[in-house]
Coordinates of C-alpha atoms and ligand atoms in Angstrom, one line a residue:
M962 CA 6.7 20.7 40.0
S963 CA 9.6 22.4 42.0
R964 CA 11.0 25.7 42.7
L965 CA 14.2 24.1 41.7
W966 CA 13.6 23.3 38.1
S967 CA 14.6 25.3 35.0
P968 CA 12.1 27.5 33.7
G969 CA 9.9 25.9 31.1
I970 CA 10.2 22.7 32.3
A971 CA 6.8 22.7 34.1
A972 CA 5.2 23.6 30.6
L973 CA 6.5 20.6 28.9
T974 CA 3.7 17.8 27.9
P975 CA 6.0 14.8 27.5
Y976 CA 5.3 11.9 25.3
V977 CA 3.2 8.8 26.9
P978 CA 4.6 5.6 25.5
G979 CA 2.3 2.6 25.4
E980 CA 1.8 0.8 28.7
Q981 CA 4.6 -1.9 29.3
P982 CA 2.5 -4.1 32.0
K983 CA 4.7 -5.9 34.7
I984 CA 2.1 -8.7 34.5
V985 CA 3.2 -11.6 32.5
N986 CA 0.8 -13.5 30.2
L987 CA -0.9 -10.7 28.9
N988 CA -1.8 -10.6 25.2
K989 CA 0.3 -7.4 24.4
L990 CA -1.1 -5.8 21.2
N991 CA -0.4 -2.1 22.0
T992 CA 2.9 -1.0 21.2
N993 CA 3.6 -2.5 18.0
E994 CA 6.3 -4.9 18.9
N995 CA 7.2 -7.8 16.5
P996 CA 6.0 -11.1 18.1
W997 CA 8.7 -13.0 15.9
G998 CA 11.8 -11.7 17.8
P999 CA 15.2 -10.7 16.4
S1000 CA 17.4 -12.6 14.2
P1001 CA 19.3 -15.2 16.0
R1002 CA 22.4 -13.9 14.4
A1003 CA 21.9 -10.5 16.1
L1004 CA 21.5 -12.3 19.3
E1005 CA 24.6 -14.3 19.0
A1006 CA 26.4 -11.0 18.0
I1007 CA 25.3 -9.3 21.0
R1008 CA 26.5 -12.4 23.2
S1009 CA 29.9 -12.3 21.5
A1010 CA 30.2 -8.5 22.1
T1011 CA 29.3 -9.1 25.9
S1012 CA 33.1 -9.4 27.0
D1013 CA 35.8 -7.6 28.7
A1014 CA 36.0 -5.3 25.7
L1015 CA 32.7 -3.5 27.4
R1016 CA 35.3 -1.5 29.4
L1017 CA 36.2 0.3 26.3
Y1018 CA 33.9 3.0 25.0
P1019 CA 32.3 2.0 21.5
D1020 CA 33.2 3.6 18.2
P1021 CA 31.5 7.2 18.4
S1022 CA 30.8 7.4 14.9
A1023 CA 29.5 3.6 14.6
E1024 CA 31.4 3.2 11.2
Q1025 CA 30.9 -0.4 10.7
L1026 CA 27.3 -0.2 11.5
R1027 CA 26.8 3.0 9.2
D1028 CA 28.7 1.0 6.4
T1029 CA 26.5 -1.9 6.7
I1030 CA 23.5 0.3 6.5
A1031 CA 24.7 2.2 3.5
R1032 CA 25.6 -1.0 1.5
Y1033 CA 22.1 -2.3 2.5
H1034 CA 20.5 0.7 1.1
G1035 CA 22.8 1.5 -1.9
L1036 CA 24.1 4.8 -0.3
A1037 CA 27.5 6.1 1.1
R1038 CA 28.4 6.1 4.8
E1039 CA 28.1 9.9 4.8
Q1040 CA 24.4 9.5 4.0
V1041 CA 23.8 7.5 7.2
F1042 CA 23.1 8.8 10.8
V1043 CA 22.5 6.4 13.7
G1044 CA 21.1 7.1 16.9
N1045 CA 19.7 5.6 20.1
G1046 CA 16.3 4.6 18.7
S1047 CA 14.6 6.6 15.9
D1048 CA 13.1 8.7 18.6
E1049 CA 16.6 9.9 19.1
V1050 CA 17.2 10.4 15.8
L1051 CA 13.9 12.4 15.2
A1052 CA 14.9 14.7 18.3
F1053 CA 18.0 15.5 16.7
A1054 CA 16.4 16.2 13.3
F1055 CA 13.8 18.5 14.9
F1056 CA 16.5 20.5 16.5
A1057 CA 19.1 20.4 13.7
L1058 CA 16.8 20.8 10.7
L1059 CA 13.0 21.4 11.4
R1060 CA 13.6 24.4 14.0
Q1061 CA 12.9 27.3 11.4
S1062 CA 11.3 30.5 11.8
L1063 CA 8.3 29.7 9.9
P1064 CA 5.9 26.7 11.1
L1065 CA 6.6 23.1 10.7
L1066 CA 3.8 21.3 9.1
F1067 CA 2.6 17.8 10.1
P1068 CA -0.7 16.0 10.0
D1069 CA -3.4 16.6 12.6
I1070 CA -3.2 13.0 13.3
T1071 CA 0.2 11.3 13.4
Y1072 CA 3.0 10.2 15.7
S1073 CA 2.3 11.9 19.0
F1074 CA 5.9 12.5 19.5
Y1075 CA 6.1 15.2 16.9
P1076 CA 4.3 17.9 18.8
V1077 CA 6.3 16.8 22.2
Y1078 CA 9.5 17.7 20.2
C1079 CA 8.2 20.9 19.1
G1080 CA 7.4 21.9 22.8
L1081 CA 10.8 20.9 23.9
F1082 CA 12.7 22.7 21.3
G1083 CA 10.1 25.9 20.9
I1084 CA 9.3 24.9 17.1
Q1085 CA 6.0 26.4 16.1
A1086 CA 3.8 23.8 14.3
T1087 CA 0.8 23.9 12.0
R1088 CA -1.3 20.6 11.9
V1089 CA -2.6 19.8 8.5
P1090 CA -5.9 17.9 8.8
L1091 CA -6.1 14.4 7.2
T1092 CA -9.1 14.0 4.7
D1093 CA -12.1 12.4 5.8
A1094 CA -10.6 9.0 4.5
M1095 CA -7.8 9.6 7.1
E1096 CA -5.2 10.2 4.2
I1097 CA -2.4 12.8 3.9
R1098 CA -3.3 15.3 0.8
V1099 CA -0.1 16.7 -0.3
E1100 CA -1.7 19.7 -1.9
D1101 CA -2.9 20.9 1.5
Y1102 CA 0.8 21.4 2.3
R1103 CA 1.0 24.2 -0.3
Q1104 CA 1.6 26.9 2.4
P1105 CA 4.3 29.0 3.8
C1106 CA 6.4 26.6 6.1
G1107 CA 9.9 26.1 7.5
A1108 CA 10.0 22.3 7.0
I1109 CA 7.4 19.2 6.9
I1110 CA 7.4 15.9 8.6
I1111 CA 5.2 13.0 7.9
A1112 CA 5.1 9.4 8.9
N1113 CA 4.7 6.9 6.0
P1114 CA 2.9 4.7 6.6
N1115 CA 1.1 7.1 9.0
A1116 CA 0.7 6.3 12.7
P1117 CA -1.7 5.7 14.1
T1118 CA -3.8 5.0 11.0
G1119 CA -1.4 2.7 9.2
V1120 CA -2.3 4.4 5.9
G1121 CA 0.3 4.6 3.4
L1122 CA 1.2 7.4 0.8
P1123 CA 2.2 6.7 -2.7
L1124 CA 5.8 7.6 -3.8
G1125 CA 4.5 9.9 -6.5
A1126 CA 2.7 12.0 -3.5
I1127 CA 6.2 12.2 -1.8
R1128 CA 7.9 13.4 -4.8
T1129 CA 5.2 16.1 -5.2
L1130 CA 5.9 17.1 -1.6
L1131 CA 9.5 17.4 -2.1
E1132 CA 9.3 19.3 -5.4
D1133 CA 6.5 21.7 -3.9
H1134 CA 9.3 22.6 -1.2
P1135 CA 12.7 22.7 -2.5
E1136 CA 13.9 24.9 0.1
Q1137 CA 12.5 23.0 3.1
V1138 CA 13.7 19.8 4.6
V1139 CA 10.9 17.0 4.4
V1140 CA 11.3 14.2 6.8
V1141 CA 9.6 11.0 6.0
D1142 CA 9.4 8.7 9.2
E1143 CA 9.3 5.2 7.9
A1144 CA 9.2 3.3 11.1
Y1145 CA 6.6 0.8 9.7
V1146 CA 7.6 0.9 5.8
D1147 CA 8.7 -2.7 5.7
F1148 CA 5.4 -3.9 6.2
G1149 CA 4.1 -2.8 2.7
A1150 CA 4.5 0.8 2.0
D1151 CA 6.6 2.5 -0.6
S1152 CA 9.8 3.5 0.7
A1153 CA 11.5 7.0 -0.4
V1154 CA 14.9 5.8 0.4
G1155 CA 15.6 5.5 -3.4
L1156 CA 14.9 9.3 -3.7
V1157 CA 17.7 10.4 -1.4
N1158 CA 20.1 11.0 -4.3
D1159 CA 17.6 13.0 -6.3
Y1160 CA 16.5 15.3 -3.6
D1161 CA 18.8 17.3 -1.2
N1162 CA 15.8 18.2 0.9
L1163 CA 14.9 14.6 2.0
L1164 CA 15.6 12.8 5.1
V1165 CA 14.4 9.4 5.5
V1166 CA 14.1 7.9 8.9
H1167 CA 14.0 4.3 9.9
T1168 CA 14.1 2.2 13.1
L1169 CA 15.0 -1.5 13.8
S1170 CA 12.4 -1.5 16.7
K1171 CA 9.6 -3.0 14.3
S1172 CA 10.5 -4.8 11.2
R1173 CA 13.7 -6.0 12.8
S1174 CA 12.1 -6.9 16.2
L1175 CA 14.8 -5.1 18.3
A1176 CA 12.7 -2.5 20.1
G1177 CA 14.8 -3.3 23.2
L1178 CA 18.1 -2.4 21.7
R1179 CA 17.5 0.9 20.9
V1180 CA 18.6 1.7 17.3
G1181 CA 17.4 4.0 14.5
F1182 CA 18.9 5.7 11.7
A1183 CA 18.3 8.6 9.2
L1184 CA 19.2 8.6 5.4
G1185 CA 19.7 11.7 3.4
Q1186 CA 22.5 13.7 1.4
A1187 CA 25.7 14.4 3.5
P1188 CA 24.7 18.1 4.4
L1189 CA 21.8 17.3 6.2
I1190 CA 23.5 14.1 8.0
D1191 CA 26.4 16.6 9.0
A1192 CA 23.8 18.7 10.6
L1193 CA 22.7 15.7 12.7
E1194 CA 26.3 14.6 13.6
R1195 CA 27.1 18.2 14.6
V1196 CA 24.0 18.1 17.1
K1197 CA 24.8 14.4 18.4
N1198 CA 28.3 15.4 19.0
S1199 CA 27.4 18.2 21.3
F1200 CA 24.9 16.1 23.1
N1201 CA 26.4 12.6 23.4
S1202 CA 29.4 11.3 21.9
Y1203 CA 28.1 7.5 22.5
P1204 CA 24.5 7.0 21.9
L1205 CA 24.9 3.5 20.6
G1206 CA 26.8 1.1 22.8
R1207 CA 28.9 -1.8 21.7
L1208 CA 26.0 -4.4 22.0
A1209 CA 23.8 -2.0 20.0
Q1210 CA 26.4 -1.5 17.0
A1211 CA 27.1 -5.3 17.1
G1212 CA 23.4 -6.6 17.1
A1213 CA 22.4 -3.9 14.5
I1214 CA 25.1 -4.9 11.9
A1215 CA 24.1 -8.6 12.4
A1216 CA 20.5 -7.9 12.0
F1217 CA 21.2 -6.4 8.4
E1218 CA 23.2 -9.6 7.6
D1219 CA 20.2 -11.8 8.2
E1220 CA 18.1 -11.0 5.0
E1221 CA 16.3 -14.4 5.3
H1222 CA 14.8 -13.8 8.8
F1223 CA 13.9 -10.1 8.1
Q1224 CA 11.9 -11.4 5.0
R1225 CA 10.3 -14.5 6.4
T1226 CA 9.0 -12.4 9.6
R1227 CA 7.7 -9.3 7.8
R1228 CA 5.9 -11.5 5.3
E1229 CA 4.4 -13.6 8.2
I1230 CA 3.2 -10.3 9.7
M1231 CA 1.5 -9.1 6.6
E1232 CA -0.2 -12.4 6.1
T1233 CA -1.4 -12.4 9.5
R1234 CA -2.7 -8.9 9.0
A1235 CA -5.0 -9.7 6.1
G1236 CA -6.7 -12.5 8.1
L1237 CA -7.0 -10.3 11.1
V1238 CA -8.5 -7.3 8.9
E1239 CA -11.0 -9.9 7.5
R1240 CA -12.4 -11.0 10.8
L1241 CA -12.5 -7.4 12.2
T1242 CA -14.8 -6.5 9.3
A1243 CA -16.7 -9.5 9.7
L1244 CA -17.3 -8.5 13.4
G1245 CA -18.7 -5.0 12.2
F1246 CA -15.4 -3.0 12.4
Q1247 CA -14.4 -0.3 9.8
V1248 CA -10.7 -1.0 9.5
L1249 CA -8.6 1.5 7.7
P1250 CA -6.4 0.0 4.9
S1251 CA -3.2 -0.8 6.7
V1252 CA 0.5 -1.1 5.2
A1253 CA 2.0 -1.3 8.9
N1254 CA 2.0 -4.1 11.5
F1255 CA -1.0 -2.6 13.2
V1256 CA -4.6 -2.0 12.0
F1257 CA -6.5 1.1 13.1
A1258 CA -10.2 0.2 13.4
R1259 CA -13.6 1.3 14.9
H1260 CA -16.6 -0.4 15.4
R1261 CA -19.9 0.8 13.9
A1262 CA -22.0 0.5 17.1
Q1263 CA -19.7 0.0 20.1
D1264 CA -17.7 2.7 22.0
G1265 CA -13.9 2.4 21.6
A1266 CA -12.9 3.3 25.0
K1267 CA -15.3 0.7 26.4
L1268 CA -14.1 -2.1 23.9
A1269 CA -10.4 -1.2 24.8
A1270 CA -11.3 -1.8 28.5
G1271 CA -13.4 -4.9 27.9
L1272 CA -10.3 -6.5 26.1
R1273 CA -8.0 -5.3 28.9
E1274 CA -10.3 -7.4 31.5
R1275 CA -9.7 -10.2 29.2
G1276 CA -5.8 -10.0 29.2
I1277 CA -5.7 -8.3 25.9
I1278 CA -4.1 -4.8 25.7
V1279 CA -4.6 -2.7 22.7
R1280 CA -4.1 0.9 22.2
H1281 CA -6.8 3.6 22.7
F1282 CA -6.2 7.3 22.2
A1283 CA -8.7 9.7 23.7
R1284 CA -8.2 12.3 21.0
P1285 CA -10.6 14.2 18.8
R1286 CA -11.3 12.4 15.5
I1287 CA -9.7 9.0 16.7
D1288 CA -11.4 8.3 20.0
Q1289 CA -13.7 5.5 18.6
Y1290 CA -10.5 3.8 17.1
L1291 CA -8.5 0.8 18.5
R1292 CA -4.9 0.5 17.4
I1293 CA -4.2 -3.2 17.3
T1294 CA -0.8 -4.5 16.8
V1295 CA -0.7 -7.5 14.4
G1296 CA 0.8 -10.4 16.7
T1297 CA 1.1 -14.0 16.0
Q1298 CA -1.9 -15.7 14.2
A1299 CA -2.7 -17.2 17.8
Q1300 CA -2.6 -13.6 19.5
C1301 CA -4.8 -12.1 16.9
V1302 CA -7.4 -15.1 16.9
A1303 CA -7.5 -14.5 20.8
L1304 CA -8.3 -11.0 20.1
T1305 CA -11.0 -11.7 17.6
D1306 CA -12.6 -14.5 20.0
A1307 CA -12.6 -11.8 23.1
L1308 CA -14.3 -9.3 20.6
V1309 CA -17.1 -12.0 19.6
T1310 CA -17.8 -12.3 23.4
L1311 CA -17.6 -8.5 24.2
L1312 CA -19.8 -7.7 21.3
G1313 CA -22.3 -10.5 21.8
A1314 CA -22.0 -11.7 18.3
Ligands
LIG1698 C1 7.9 3.3 16.8 C2 8.0 4.6 16.2 C3 9.1 5.2 16.0 C4 10.5 5.0 17.1 O1 11.1 4.0 17.1 P1 12.2 3.7 17.9 O2 11.9 2.6 19.0 O3 12.5 5.0 18.8 O4 13.3 3.5 17.1 C5 9.2 6.5 15.5 N1 8.2 7.0 14.6 C6 7.1 6.0 14.6 C7 5.8 6.7 13.7 C8 6.9 5.1 15.4 O5 5.8 4.4 15.5

């Protein structure tokens, strides 16, 4: 806090990202990074782009990348917005589309960046409780609101919402923007991308950080009808003309051109997840049904915070949220088979099983 700050800065509650420890050799299962690494083609494209051309600004409208994404998803360039990670894309969406006079609706348990953006942009929010089964019930959103945002699958629960429910949400609120944050959709949930041409109030947000293993490159994008994308462009061009550098644009384009790597690695994670769920269940955990690259689990007898601390002492980091309703849960990223076995082995010791 300083007398030199602008008004309101002291009152902000910034997002706290999962720890990025400096210690090597930790089994890092806390931030949903992908253990399989990016496509070699993406790395090669980034290396090729590392040249004297870096003295030049990148394409401010990232046309080639937007064309690549548009083609991949069967849309037009005007229906694609790209940004510096989907967190930035979400920030622009909050400012350009979700900042209305009526409150924004989102689940009580969801991605914790949503309330942070509300604080930053002065957006009033109403949190809609998940059911006891930790599911989104779209009927609960039938109330006056300015806009809606949900994550599908939800974070940190990993629970998916069927496409029919998303259709209902869109049809219940034709005058409101509905943002569906699909950061983890490639690990088994139903994507709403196919609905973009049917609903002018739908914006779908994706990231290359999870299923394409490029968290360090910072590329995310939004898909929607042209007027929604235009609003995002207006905000972006009032903030930073070049959120994506040359290396990010080159790497992201190449990542979409390696379908084989994408399919193989996401399948690997879904298979590893099934084995992890089985072993956690056998150890006395209650595991929510996950369609993400993480599982959300609580032990029937042992305290969540204590388990997280015990794992840490054994060099394994998972995420624990000291928040109402979820403080007994651990969010565990699906790593390699070996990482997951190391985790369950450590739990066997901790639980004295
Ligand atoms: C990881 C994540 C994001 C942000 O991803 P970026 O790395 O900023 O692209 C957005 N939404 C959810 C729900 C996430 O878990």
